[in-house]
Amino acid sequence: MLKQPKLVIKEVSLAWTFIKCKDNQSFVKITIFASNFIKTILTMNQEDFFKKITAHAKEYGFIFPSSEIYDGLSAVYDYGQNGVELKKNIREYWWKAMVQMHENIVGIDAAIFMHPTTWKASGHVDAFNDPLIDNRDSKKRYRADVLVEDYMAKIEEKINKEVEKARKRFGDAFNEEQFVTTNPRVLEHKAKIEEISHRLYGAMEANDLDAIKQLILDLEIVCPISGTRNWTDVRQFNLMFATKMGSVADGSDTIYLRPETAQGIFVNYLNVQKTGRMKIPFGIAQTGKAFRNEIVARQFIFRMREFEQMEMQFFVRPGTELEWFQHWKQERLAWHLSLGLPAEKYRFHDHEKLAHYANAATDIEFDFPFGFKELEGIHSRTDFDLSRHSEFSGKKLQYFDSELNESYTPYVIETSIGVDRTFLAVFSHALKDETLPDGSVRTVLSLPAMLAPYKAAVLPLVKKDGLPEKAREIMDMLKPHYMLQYDEKDAIGRRYRRQDAIGTPFCITVDNDTLNDNSVTVRNRDTMQQERIPIDNLTAFLHNNLH
Ligand code: ATP
């Protein structure tokens, strides 16, 4: 993770010193000043973080703003030469775990355009809405439900602080379970969260936009930018992008850019089941672009208007779905942990409010530098989708279970993860400024080796004495198996830094001794340790160390 600027900490403590030496009356004013000040700093911190990530991603060819020469397009990004490799590796790592490793899961690649009735059947035309609200002073637009959820998250933070304080006070004797169920302050916070979520989700369910606005006013939620409560009314906004199909716009049907890849799987359920002779339980996986006209899209690639999903729908016998839901919860978490990032970076967030068609749902959240946020959703969707498509298409989308000797509409467990959010998670965690023993600072991108764009760089120490030719031989030997970079420009130290910055796990240096002993120096990106390895052992070395 990125280092926090030291300046911020110094300035916060200065603000506190200032507060402490004031009389009571000014104390209130100064507290308001200080809380706004701290808020500004926290916002600045987040902005600094995004600036650093965005700048690194751009400078090293990972991500560019879309159509940048025309000043870019809001919340749309292009992946550059290194970004495309990282993204492809994430996709392939997922595909291998989900499809290759499961004999009962197969993949498809459905078109982005789908028959318009698809989106009526799925409920997206009527209900794929977000409630939006504007602040009249800052002119910023927000998702009304997210404003309230952020407020609840702050109360939850207070609970966590109480728990941590008590843990310190009681030491080994601390019983967290007992504490959170009996401590009056924690209970008060919990009751508040419950009351707010009851009001919020009740209002969302009833589509009562006035009640959502009233909740925002009652909680005295202010705009993080202007600090005021000058809110407009809440309005519903459909997130699907619509366009017209065919060369004559008049009279042609409105079609939509798909807002999720899942529906391409549902409409192909029968095709795949029959042609693949699939037996329940079985899954269909798909990766591909999805489009949402997001109201607030300010967090780099976390929330984009065009993004990529990796989804799997797992079809099961009715009545077994909750067992399978638990199974996929654990299996998906294990996939995330297999990337080697710390376990405490992940947590489940079980949904309190379930969509009307779901009987269980959870998110796997990741601790991004801007807090825990959804990375993947796992949903038990009952038979809702297949039943609705049956109803709207008039085609029977069922399964004949020969063991039970009966036909039924399968139930579905869905796992749905964003490629771009996974990219942001691993990229933001991997990017570090490291102070070396000699006091210099290196920027290193410690990506999981299997995801790194290039697995190794081949570097002749100097551009003469036959070293480039030898290095080229090594390139030719390894290129068919691994993505490699060849670099002979600049001093070796600078070349190492360039590779560190794009996350290349190994640098293979060819020096004068190589010509005599047929060995090379292999430098490890993370430890910076170097070891001498015979060229003949390089393939095996990379094979053993790139996972
Ligand atoms: P959020 O609550 O953050 O809007 P969601 O619940 O709408 O997300 P899903 O519909 O469950 O998201 O989509 C599955 C996954 O697709 C998400 O977990 C996320 O990784 C990814 N995703 C969804 N919307 C976006 C987006 N606008 N930009 C990037 N990735 C997205």
Coordinates of C-alpha atoms and ligand atoms in Angstrom, one line a residue:
M1 CA 0.0 0.0 0.0
L2 CA 1.1 3.6 -0.5
K3 CA 2.7 5.5 2.2
Q4 CA 0.5 8.2 3.8
P5 CA 2.1 11.7 3.5
K6 CA 3.8 12.5 6.8
L7 CA 2.6 16.1 6.5
V8 CA -1.0 15.1 7.1
I9 CA -0.2 13.5 10.5
K10 CA 1.8 16.6 11.6
E11 CA -1.0 18.9 10.6
V12 CA -3.7 17.0 12.3
S13 CA -1.8 17.0 15.6
L14 CA -1.2 20.7 15.1
A15 CA -4.9 21.2 14.8
W16 CA -5.5 19.3 18.0
T17 CA -2.9 21.4 19.9
F18 CA -4.7 24.5 18.7
I19 CA -8.0 23.1 19.9
K20 CA -6.7 22.2 23.3
C21 CA -5.5 25.6 24.3
K22 CA -8.9 27.4 23.6
D23 CA -11.7 28.3 26.0
N24 CA -15.0 26.5 25.9
Q25 CA -16.9 28.9 23.7
S26 CA -14.3 28.9 20.9
F27 CA -13.9 25.2 21.4
V28 CA -17.2 24.4 19.5
K29 CA -16.3 26.6 16.6
I30 CA -12.8 25.2 16.4
T31 CA -14.1 21.7 16.6
I32 CA -16.2 22.3 13.6
F33 CA -13.3 23.9 11.9
A34 CA -11.1 21.0 12.9
S35 CA -13.5 18.4 11.8
N36 CA -13.9 20.1 8.4
F37 CA -10.1 20.4 8.3
I38 CA -9.6 16.8 9.1
K39 CA -12.3 15.8 6.5
T40 CA -10.5 17.9 3.9
I41 CA -7.2 16.2 4.8
L42 CA -8.8 12.8 4.6
T43 CA -10.3 13.7 1.3
M44 CA -7.0 15.0 0.2
N45 CA -5.4 11.8 1.3
Q46 CA -7.7 9.8 -0.9
E47 CA -7.2 12.2 -3.7
D48 CA -3.4 11.9 -3.2
F49 CA -3.7 8.2 -3.3
F50 CA -5.7 8.2 -6.5
K51 CA -3.3 10.7 -8.0
K52 CA -0.3 8.4 -7.2
I53 CA -2.1 5.3 -8.5
T54 CA -3.4 7.0 -11.6
A55 CA 0.0 8.6 -12.3
H56 CA 1.9 5.3 -11.9
A57 CA -0.7 3.4 -14.0
K58 CA -0.3 6.0 -16.8
E59 CA 3.5 6.5 -16.6
Y60 CA 4.1 2.8 -16.9
G61 CA 1.6 1.9 -19.6
F62 CA -1.1 0.2 -17.4
I63 CA -4.1 2.5 -17.7
F64 CA -4.8 5.6 -19.8
P65 CA -7.8 7.9 -19.7
S66 CA -10.0 7.1 -22.6
S67 CA -9.5 9.2 -25.7
E68 CA -7.1 11.4 -23.8
I69 CA -6.1 13.6 -26.7
Y70 CA -9.7 14.9 -26.5
D71 CA -9.4 15.4 -22.7
G72 CA -10.8 12.0 -21.8
L73 CA -14.2 10.6 -21.2
S74 CA -15.6 10.5 -17.7
A75 CA -15.3 7.1 -15.9
V76 CA -13.9 5.4 -19.1
Y77 CA -10.4 4.1 -19.3
D78 CA -8.1 2.3 -21.7
Y79 CA -5.6 -0.4 -20.7
G80 CA -2.1 0.1 -22.1
Q81 CA 0.6 -2.4 -23.0
N82 CA 1.2 -3.6 -19.4
G83 CA -2.3 -3.2 -18.1
V84 CA -3.7 -5.4 -20.8
E85 CA -1.3 -8.2 -19.7
L86 CA -2.2 -7.8 -16.1
K87 CA -5.9 -7.8 -16.9
K88 CA -5.5 -10.8 -19.2
N89 CA -3.7 -12.7 -16.4
I90 CA -6.4 -12.0 -13.9
R91 CA -9.0 -13.2 -16.4
E92 CA -7.0 -16.4 -17.2
Y93 CA -6.3 -17.1 -13.5
W94 CA -10.1 -16.9 -12.8
W95 CA -10.9 -19.0 -15.9
K96 CA -8.5 -21.7 -14.9
A97 CA -9.9 -21.9 -11.4
M98 CA -13.5 -21.9 -12.5
V99 CA -13.6 -23.7 -15.8
Q100 CA -10.4 -25.7 -16.2
M101 CA -10.4 -27.0 -12.6
H102 CA -14.1 -27.9 -12.6
E103 CA -15.2 -30.6 -15.0
N104 CA -18.8 -29.6 -14.5
I105 CA -18.3 -25.9 -15.5
V106 CA -18.0 -24.8 -19.1
G107 CA -17.6 -21.3 -20.6
I108 CA -19.4 -19.3 -23.2
D109 CA -19.0 -15.9 -24.9
A110 CA -22.4 -14.3 -25.5
A111 CA -22.9 -11.2 -27.5
I112 CA -23.1 -7.8 -25.8
F113 CA -26.3 -6.9 -27.6
M114 CA -29.3 -9.0 -26.6
H115 CA -32.9 -9.2 -27.6
P116 CA -34.7 -6.3 -25.8
T117 CA -37.2 -8.6 -24.1
T118 CA -34.2 -10.1 -22.2
W119 CA -34.0 -6.9 -20.1
K120 CA -37.8 -6.8 -19.5
A121 CA -37.7 -10.4 -18.3
S122 CA -34.7 -9.9 -16.1
G123 CA -36.3 -6.8 -14.4
H124 CA -33.6 -4.4 -15.6
V125 CA -36.0 -2.2 -17.6
D126 CA -38.3 -1.6 -14.6
A127 CA -35.9 -1.8 -11.7
F128 CA -32.3 -1.3 -12.6
N129 CA -32.4 2.1 -11.0
D130 CA -30.3 4.0 -8.5
P131 CA -31.8 6.8 -6.4
L132 CA -29.8 10.0 -7.1
I133 CA -29.6 13.3 -5.2
D134 CA -27.7 16.5 -5.9
N135 CA -26.2 19.0 -3.5
R136 CA -27.2 22.5 -4.8
D137 CA -24.1 24.2 -3.4
S138 CA -21.3 21.8 -4.6
K139 CA -23.4 20.7 -7.7
K140 CA -22.2 17.2 -6.9
R141 CA -24.4 14.2 -7.5
Y142 CA -24.6 11.3 -5.1
R143 CA -26.3 8.0 -4.8
A144 CA -28.8 8.7 -2.0
D145 CA -28.6 5.1 -0.6
V146 CA -24.7 5.3 -0.6
L147 CA -24.8 8.5 1.4
V148 CA -26.9 6.7 4.1
E149 CA -24.7 3.6 3.9
D150 CA -21.6 5.6 4.4
Y151 CA -23.2 7.1 7.5
M152 CA -23.9 3.7 8.8
A153 CA -20.4 2.6 8.1
K154 CA -19.1 5.4 10.3
I155 CA -21.3 4.2 13.2
E156 CA -19.8 0.7 12.6
E157 CA -16.3 2.2 12.8
K158 CA -17.3 3.6 16.2
I159 CA -18.3 0.1 17.4
N160 CA -15.0 -1.3 16.1
K161 CA -13.1 1.4 18.1
E162 CA -15.0 0.5 21.3
V163 CA -14.1 -3.1 20.8
E164 CA -10.4 -2.3 20.2
K165 CA -10.4 -0.1 23.3
A166 CA -11.9 -2.8 25.4
R167 CA -9.5 -5.4 24.0
K168 CA -6.6 -3.3 25.1
R169 CA -8.2 -2.7 28.6
F170 CA -9.0 -6.3 29.3
G171 CA -6.1 -8.1 27.5
D172 CA -6.4 -11.9 27.4
A173 CA -9.6 -11.9 29.5
F174 CA -11.5 -10.0 26.8
N175 CA -14.6 -11.7 25.5
E176 CA -15.6 -9.9 22.3
E177 CA -18.9 -11.8 21.9
Q178 CA -20.0 -10.9 25.4
F179 CA -18.8 -7.3 25.0
V180 CA -20.7 -6.6 21.8
T181 CA -23.9 -8.1 23.2
T182 CA -23.8 -6.2 26.5
N183 CA -21.8 -3.0 26.3
P184 CA -24.4 -0.1 26.5
R185 CA -22.6 2.1 24.0
V186 CA -22.2 -0.7 21.4
L187 CA -25.8 -1.6 21.8
E188 CA -26.8 2.0 21.3
H189 CA -24.8 2.2 18.1
K190 CA -26.2 -1.2 16.9
A191 CA -29.7 -0.1 17.5
K192 CA -29.1 3.1 15.5
I193 CA -27.7 1.1 12.6
E194 CA -30.7 -1.2 12.7
E195 CA -33.1 1.7 12.8
I196 CA -31.5 3.4 9.9
S197 CA -31.2 0.3 7.7
H198 CA -34.8 -0.5 8.4
R199 CA -35.8 2.9 7.2
L200 CA -33.5 2.9 4.2
Y201 CA -34.2 -0.5 2.9
G202 CA -37.9 -0.2 3.7
A203 CA -38.0 3.1 1.6
M204 CA -36.0 1.5 -1.2
E205 CA -38.2 -1.5 -1.3
A206 CA -41.3 0.7 -1.4
N207 CA -39.7 3.0 -3.9
D208 CA -40.5 5.8 -1.5
L209 CA -38.0 8.5 -2.7
D210 CA -39.4 11.2 -0.3
A211 CA -38.7 8.9 2.7
I212 CA -35.1 8.4 1.5
K213 CA -34.6 12.2 1.3
Q214 CA -36.3 12.6 4.8
L215 CA -33.8 10.0 6.2
I216 CA -30.9 12.0 4.8
L217 CA -32.3 15.2 6.3
D218 CA -33.0 13.5 9.7
L219 CA -29.5 12.1 9.9
E220 CA -28.1 15.6 9.0
I221 CA -25.9 14.2 6.3
V222 CA -23.8 16.9 4.7
C223 CA -22.2 16.9 1.3
P224 CA -18.6 16.0 1.8
I225 CA -17.5 18.7 -0.7
S226 CA -19.6 21.8 0.3
G227 CA -20.4 20.6 3.9
T228 CA -24.0 21.8 3.5
R229 CA -27.4 20.1 3.6
N230 CA -28.9 21.9 0.7
W231 CA -30.2 18.7 -1.1
T232 CA -32.5 18.4 -4.1
D233 CA -35.3 15.8 -4.1
V234 CA -34.3 12.1 -4.7
R235 CA -34.9 10.8 -8.2
Q236 CA -34.7 7.4 -9.8
F237 CA -32.2 6.9 -12.6
N238 CA -32.1 3.8 -14.9
L239 CA -28.4 2.7 -15.3
M240 CA -28.8 1.0 -18.7
F241 CA -27.3 2.6 -21.9
A242 CA -29.9 2.4 -24.7
T243 CA -29.3 2.6 -28.4
K244 CA -31.1 1.7 -31.6
M245 CA -30.5 -1.3 -33.8
G246 CA -30.4 -1.2 -37.6
S247 CA -29.6 1.5 -40.1
V248 CA -33.0 3.3 -39.8
A249 CA -33.5 4.7 -36.4
D250 CA -37.2 5.3 -36.9
G251 CA -39.4 2.5 -35.7
S252 CA -36.4 0.3 -34.8
D253 CA -36.3 -1.3 -31.4
T254 CA -34.5 0.2 -28.5
I255 CA -31.7 -2.2 -27.4
Y256 CA -29.4 -2.0 -24.5
L257 CA -25.7 -2.4 -23.9
R258 CA -25.8 -5.3 -21.3
P259 CA -25.4 -4.1 -17.7
E260 CA -24.2 -7.6 -16.7
T261 CA -23.0 -10.7 -18.5
A262 CA -25.3 -13.1 -16.5
Q263 CA -28.3 -12.8 -18.8
G264 CA -26.2 -14.1 -21.7
I265 CA -25.8 -17.3 -19.6
F266 CA -29.4 -17.6 -18.7
V267 CA -30.7 -17.3 -22.3
N268 CA -28.2 -20.0 -23.3
Y269 CA -28.9 -22.3 -20.4
L270 CA -30.8 -24.9 -22.6
N271 CA -28.3 -24.7 -25.5
V272 CA -25.4 -25.4 -23.2
Q273 CA -27.2 -28.0 -21.1
K274 CA -28.3 -30.0 -24.1
T275 CA -25.3 -29.7 -26.4
G276 CA -22.8 -30.2 -23.5
R277 CA -25.0 -33.0 -22.0
M278 CA -24.5 -31.2 -18.7
K279 CA -25.8 -32.9 -15.5
I280 CA -27.0 -30.9 -12.5
P281 CA -25.2 -29.5 -10.6
F282 CA -23.3 -27.7 -13.4
G283 CA -22.0 -24.2 -14.1
I284 CA -21.7 -21.8 -17.1
A285 CA -18.9 -19.2 -16.9
Q286 CA -18.4 -16.1 -18.9
T287 CA -16.1 -13.0 -18.9
G288 CA -16.9 -9.9 -20.8
K289 CA -17.8 -6.2 -21.0
A290 CA -20.8 -4.7 -19.1
F291 CA -22.0 -1.1 -19.2
R292 CA -23.7 1.0 -16.6
N293 CA -24.5 4.7 -16.7
E294 CA -23.2 5.1 -13.1
I295 CA -24.3 8.2 -11.2
V296 CA -21.1 8.6 -9.3
A297 CA -18.0 7.3 -11.0
R298 CA -15.1 9.1 -9.3
Q299 CA -12.9 6.3 -8.0
F300 CA -10.7 5.6 -11.0
I301 CA -11.3 2.0 -12.2
F302 CA -13.4 1.0 -9.1
R303 CA -16.6 2.3 -10.7
M304 CA -16.6 2.7 -14.4
R305 CA -19.3 3.1 -17.1
E306 CA -17.7 0.4 -19.2
F307 CA -16.1 -2.5 -17.3
E308 CA -15.5 -6.2 -17.4
Q309 CA -17.1 -8.9 -15.4
M310 CA -16.3 -12.6 -14.7
E311 CA -19.4 -14.4 -13.8
M312 CA -20.5 -18.0 -13.2
Q313 CA -24.0 -19.3 -12.8
F314 CA -24.2 -22.6 -11.1
F315 CA -27.4 -24.6 -11.7
V316 CA -28.6 -26.8 -8.8
R317 CA -31.5 -28.9 -7.6
P318 CA -34.1 -26.8 -5.8
G319 CA -33.6 -27.2 -2.0
T320 CA -29.9 -27.7 -2.3
E321 CA -29.1 -24.0 -3.1
L322 CA -28.2 -22.8 0.4
E323 CA -25.6 -25.6 0.7
W324 CA -24.1 -24.6 -2.7
F325 CA -24.2 -21.0 -1.7
Q326 CA -22.0 -21.8 1.3
H327 CA -19.8 -23.9 -0.9
W328 CA -19.2 -21.1 -3.4
K329 CA -18.7 -18.5 -0.6
Q330 CA -15.8 -20.5 0.7
E331 CA -14.4 -21.5 -2.7
R332 CA -14.4 -17.9 -4.0
L333 CA -12.7 -16.6 -0.8
A334 CA -10.1 -19.3 -1.2
W335 CA -9.5 -18.1 -4.8
H336 CA -8.8 -14.5 -3.5
L337 CA -6.5 -15.8 -0.8
S338 CA -4.6 -17.8 -3.4
L339 CA -3.4 -14.5 -4.8
G340 CA -1.2 -14.2 -1.7
L341 CA -2.6 -10.9 -0.4
P342 CA -3.1 -10.8 3.4
A343 CA -6.3 -12.5 4.6
E344 CA -7.3 -9.5 6.7
K345 CA -7.8 -7.5 3.5
Y346 CA -10.9 -9.6 2.7
R347 CA -14.2 -10.0 4.5
F348 CA -17.7 -11.1 3.8
H349 CA -20.6 -8.7 4.0
D350 CA -23.8 -10.6 4.1
H351 CA -26.8 -8.7 2.6
E352 CA -29.4 -7.6 5.1
K353 CA -31.7 -6.6 2.4
L354 CA -32.2 -9.3 -0.2
A355 CA -33.5 -8.7 -3.7
H356 CA -37.0 -10.2 -3.9
Y357 CA -35.8 -13.1 -6.0
A358 CA -32.8 -14.0 -3.8
N359 CA -32.7 -16.2 -0.7
A360 CA -29.1 -15.5 0.3
A361 CA -26.5 -13.0 -0.8
T362 CA -23.0 -11.9 0.3
D363 CA -20.2 -9.6 -1.0
I364 CA -16.6 -10.4 -0.7
E365 CA -15.2 -7.0 0.3
F366 CA -11.6 -5.9 -0.1
D367 CA -9.9 -3.3 2.0
F368 CA -9.1 -0.7 -0.7
P369 CA -7.1 2.4 0.4
F370 CA -10.6 4.1 0.6
G371 CA -12.1 1.4 2.9
F372 CA -13.7 -2.0 2.6
K373 CA -15.8 -2.2 -0.6
E374 CA -17.4 -4.8 -2.8
L375 CA -15.1 -6.8 -5.0
E376 CA -17.3 -9.8 -5.7
G377 CA -21.0 -10.7 -5.2
I378 CA -22.3 -14.2 -4.5
H379 CA -26.0 -14.6 -4.8
S380 CA -28.5 -17.4 -4.4
R381 CA -31.0 -16.3 -7.1
T382 CA -33.6 -19.1 -6.8
D383 CA -35.3 -20.0 -10.1
F384 CA -36.1 -16.4 -10.7
D385 CA -34.1 -15.8 -13.9
L386 CA -34.9 -19.1 -15.7
S387 CA -38.6 -18.8 -14.8
R388 CA -38.9 -15.2 -16.0
H389 CA -37.2 -16.1 -19.3
S390 CA -39.5 -19.1 -19.7
E391 CA -42.5 -16.8 -19.1
F392 CA -41.4 -14.1 -21.5
S393 CA -40.1 -16.4 -24.3
G394 CA -42.7 -19.1 -24.0
K395 CA -39.8 -21.7 -24.0
K396 CA -39.6 -24.2 -21.2
L397 CA -36.2 -23.8 -19.5
Q398 CA -36.2 -26.8 -17.3
Y399 CA -34.1 -29.9 -16.5
F400 CA -35.1 -33.5 -16.4
D401 CA -33.5 -35.1 -13.4
S402 CA -33.2 -38.8 -14.2
E403 CA -32.3 -39.6 -10.5
L404 CA -35.6 -38.0 -9.3
N405 CA -37.4 -38.9 -12.5
E406 CA -38.9 -35.4 -12.6
S407 CA -38.5 -32.0 -14.4
Y408 CA -37.9 -28.8 -12.6
T409 CA -36.5 -25.3 -13.1
P410 CA -33.0 -25.3 -11.6
Y411 CA -32.0 -22.9 -8.9
V412 CA -29.0 -20.8 -9.4
I413 CA -26.0 -19.7 -7.4
E414 CA -24.1 -16.8 -9.0
T415 CA -20.6 -15.6 -8.5
S416 CA -19.9 -12.3 -10.0
I417 CA -16.6 -10.4 -9.9
G418 CA -15.2 -7.3 -11.7
V419 CA -11.9 -7.7 -13.5
D420 CA -11.2 -4.0 -13.1
R421 CA -11.9 -4.0 -9.4
T422 CA -9.6 -7.0 -9.0
F423 CA -7.0 -5.1 -11.0
L424 CA -7.3 -2.1 -8.6
A425 CA -7.2 -4.3 -5.5
V426 CA -3.9 -6.1 -6.5
F427 CA -2.4 -3.0 -8.1
S428 CA -3.1 -0.7 -5.2
H429 CA -1.9 -3.2 -2.7
A430 CA 1.3 -4.0 -4.7
L431 CA 2.4 -0.4 -5.3
K432 CA 5.0 0.7 -2.7
D433 CA 7.7 3.3 -2.1
E434 CA 10.4 1.4 -0.3
T435 CA 13.3 3.1 1.5
L436 CA 16.5 1.2 0.9
P437 CA 19.4 0.8 3.4
D438 CA 21.4 3.5 1.5
G439 CA 18.5 6.0 2.0
S440 CA 17.3 6.0 -1.6
V441 CA 13.7 5.2 -2.4
R442 CA 12.6 2.7 -5.0
T443 CA 9.0 2.3 -6.3
V444 CA 8.1 -1.4 -6.6
L445 CA 5.0 -3.1 -7.8
S446 CA 5.0 -6.4 -5.9
L447 CA 2.3 -8.1 -8.0
P448 CA 1.5 -11.7 -7.4
A449 CA 4.0 -13.4 -9.8
M450 CA 1.3 -15.3 -11.8
L451 CA -0.4 -11.9 -12.6
A452 CA 2.7 -9.9 -13.5
P453 CA 2.7 -8.6 -17.1
Y454 CA 6.2 -9.8 -17.7
K455 CA 7.7 -12.8 -15.9
A456 CA 11.3 -11.8 -16.4
A457 CA 13.5 -9.3 -18.1
V458 CA 16.7 -10.3 -19.9
L459 CA 19.4 -7.7 -19.5
P460 CA 22.9 -7.8 -21.0
L461 CA 25.2 -6.0 -18.6
V462 CA 26.8 -4.0 -21.4
K463 CA 25.9 -3.5 -25.0
K464 CA 29.1 -5.1 -26.3
D465 CA 31.5 -8.1 -26.0
G466 CA 28.9 -10.5 -27.3
L467 CA 26.6 -10.1 -24.3
P468 CA 23.5 -8.9 -26.3
E469 CA 23.9 -11.9 -28.6
K470 CA 23.9 -14.3 -25.6
A471 CA 21.0 -12.4 -24.0
R472 CA 19.1 -12.9 -27.3
E473 CA 19.7 -16.6 -27.2
I474 CA 18.1 -16.7 -23.7
M475 CA 15.2 -14.7 -25.0
D476 CA 14.7 -17.1 -27.8
M477 CA 14.8 -20.1 -25.4
L478 CA 12.3 -18.7 -22.9
K479 CA 10.0 -16.6 -25.1
P480 CA 7.7 -19.4 -26.2
H481 CA 6.9 -20.1 -22.6
Y482 CA 6.9 -16.7 -20.8
M483 CA 6.2 -13.0 -21.5
L484 CA 9.7 -11.5 -21.4
Q485 CA 11.2 -8.1 -21.9
Y486 CA 14.6 -7.4 -23.4
D487 CA 16.4 -4.2 -22.3
E488 CA 19.9 -3.1 -23.0
K489 CA 19.5 0.7 -22.6
D490 CA 20.9 2.6 -19.6
A491 CA 22.9 1.5 -16.5
I492 CA 21.8 -1.8 -15.0
G493 CA 20.5 -0.1 -11.8
R494 CA 18.1 2.0 -13.8
R495 CA 16.9 -1.0 -15.8
Y496 CA 16.2 -2.9 -12.5
R497 CA 14.1 0.1 -11.3
R498 CA 12.1 0.1 -14.5
Q499 CA 11.3 -3.6 -14.1
D500 CA 10.4 -3.1 -10.4
A501 CA 8.0 -0.4 -11.4
I502 CA 6.0 -2.7 -13.7
G503 CA 6.2 -5.6 -11.4
T504 CA 8.5 -8.0 -13.2
P505 CA 9.4 -10.8 -10.7
F506 CA 12.9 -11.6 -12.1
C507 CA 15.7 -9.9 -13.9
I508 CA 18.1 -12.1 -15.7
T509 CA 21.5 -10.4 -16.1
V510 CA 24.0 -11.6 -18.7
D511 CA 27.6 -10.6 -17.8
N512 CA 31.1 -11.4 -19.0
D513 CA 31.2 -14.5 -16.8
T514 CA 28.2 -15.8 -18.6
L515 CA 30.3 -16.4 -21.7
N516 CA 32.6 -18.7 -19.6
D517 CA 30.3 -20.4 -17.1
N518 CA 27.0 -20.4 -19.1
S519 CA 25.3 -19.0 -16.0
V520 CA 23.4 -15.8 -15.3
T521 CA 22.5 -13.6 -12.3
V522 CA 18.9 -13.7 -11.4
R523 CA 17.6 -10.8 -9.3
N524 CA 14.4 -11.2 -7.2
R525 CA 12.1 -8.2 -7.4
D526 CA 10.9 -8.2 -3.8
T527 CA 14.1 -9.3 -1.9
M528 CA 16.5 -7.8 -4.4
Q529 CA 18.7 -10.9 -3.7
Q530 CA 20.8 -12.1 -6.6
E531 CA 21.7 -15.7 -7.3
R532 CA 23.8 -17.4 -10.0
I533 CA 21.8 -19.9 -12.1
P534 CA 23.0 -22.0 -15.0
I535 CA 21.2 -21.1 -18.2
D536 CA 20.1 -24.7 -18.6
N537 CA 18.2 -24.4 -15.3
L538 CA 16.3 -21.2 -16.2
T539 CA 13.2 -22.8 -17.5
A540 CA 12.8 -24.9 -14.4
F541 CA 13.7 -22.0 -12.1
L542 CA 10.9 -19.8 -13.6
H543 CA 8.5 -22.7 -13.6
N544 CA 9.1 -23.3 -9.9
N545 CA 9.0 -19.7 -8.9
L546 CA 6.1 -18.1 -10.9
H547 CA 3.1 -18.9 -8.8
Ligands
ATP1 P1 -21.9 -1.8 -6.4 O1 -22.8 -2.0 -5.2 O2 -20.4 -1.4 -6.0 O3 -22.5 -0.8 -7.4 P2 -23.1 -4.0 -7.6 O4 -23.6 -4.7 -6.4 O5 -24.0 -3.2 -8.4 O6 -21.8 -3.1 -7.2 P3 -22.9 -6.4 -9.1 O7 -24.1 -6.0 -9.9 O8 -23.1 -7.4 -8.1 O9 -22.3 -5.0 -8.5 O10 -21.7 -6.7 -10.1 C1 -20.8 -7.7 -9.8 C2 -19.3 -7.2 -9.8 O11 -19.1 -6.4 -11.0 C3 -19.1 -6.2 -8.6 O12 -18.7 -6.9 -7.5 C4 -17.9 -5.4 -9.1 O13 -16.7 -6.1 -9.0 C5 -18.2 -5.3 -10.6 N1 -18.8 -4.0 -11.0 C6 -20.1 -3.7 -10.9 N2 -20.3 -2.4 -11.3 C7 -19.0 -1.9 -11.6 C8 -18.6 -0.7 -12.2 N3 -19.4 0.3 -12.4 N4 -17.2 -0.6 -12.5 C9 -16.4 -1.6 -12.2 N5 -16.8 -2.8 -11.7 C10 -18.1 -3.0 -11.4

